[in-house]
Amino acid sequence: MDSYTNEFSNDEITVTYEPCICIHAEKCAKELSSVFRTSIIPWINLDNAETNTVINQIRKCPSGALKYRNNNNNKKAS
């Protein structure tokens, strides 16, 4: 079974989501619901918070399904 990656970008970062890895703890949606919205498509809206706030939330992802990379230098981070 192939997994697919969803990508969401703004000028500063690209966020990737790997649904096959997600454990659905919903930590992202509970703590930053303005960006990670479970009932709206697209479910990640990076325009609704400061980039550092989004990065800090991604770092709390218990499964590692959410990752980000900086768009300016293509350096991958998680």
PDB file of C-alpha atoms in Angstrom, residues 46-73:
ATOM      1  CA  LEU A  46      -0.999  28.181   7.398  1.00  0.00           C
ATOM      2  CA  ASP A  47      -2.358  31.729   7.028  1.00  0.00           C
ATOM      3  CA  ASN A  48      -4.203  31.503  10.351  1.00  0.00           C
ATOM      4  CA  ALA A  49      -1.153  31.695  12.661  1.00  0.00           C
ATOM      5  CA  GLU A  50       2.417  32.927  12.810  1.00  0.00           C
ATOM      6  CA  THR A  51       4.912  30.512  11.274  1.00  0.00           C
ATOM      7  CA  ASN A  52       6.763  30.009  14.577  1.00  0.00           C
ATOM      8  CA  THR A  53       3.486  29.060  16.262  1.00  0.00           C
ATOM      9  CA  VAL A  54       2.823  26.456  13.561  1.00  0.00           C
ATOM     10  CA  ILE A  55       6.371  25.080  13.872  1.00  0.00           C
ATOM     11  CA  ASN A  56       6.055  24.796  17.638  1.00  0.00           C
ATOM     12  CA  GLN A  57       2.800  22.857  17.237  1.00  0.00           C
ATOM     13  CA  ILE A  58       4.269  20.515  14.632  1.00  0.00           C
ATOM     14  CA  ARG A  59       7.098  19.699  17.030  1.00  0.00           C
ATOM     15  CA  LYS A  60       4.452  18.431  19.490  1.00  0.00           C
ATOM     16  CA  CYS A  61       3.046  15.867  17.028  1.00  0.00           C
ATOM     17  CA  PRO A  62       3.296  12.552  18.904  1.00  0.00           C
ATOM     18  CA  SER A  63       3.480  10.354  15.793  1.00  0.00           C
ATOM     19  CA  GLY A  64       5.695  12.468  13.554  1.00  0.00           C
ATOM     20  CA  ALA A  65       3.011  12.572  10.863  1.00  0.00           C
ATOM     21  CA  LEU A  66       3.419  16.347  10.651  1.00  0.00           C
ATOM     22  CA  LYS A  67       6.730  17.765   9.477  1.00  0.00           C
ATOM     23  CA  TYR A  68       7.883  21.060   8.054  1.00  0.00           C
ATOM     24  CA  ARG A  69      10.697  22.448   5.975  1.00  0.00           C
ATOM     25  CA  ASN A  70      11.832  26.009   5.518  1.00  0.00           C
ATOM     26  CA  ASN A  71      11.146  27.279   2.019  1.00  0.00           C
ATOM     27  CA  ASN A  72      14.055  29.722   2.009  1.00  0.00           C
ATOM     28  CA  ASN A  73      16.806  27.134   2.259  1.00  0.00           C
TER      29      ASN A  73
END
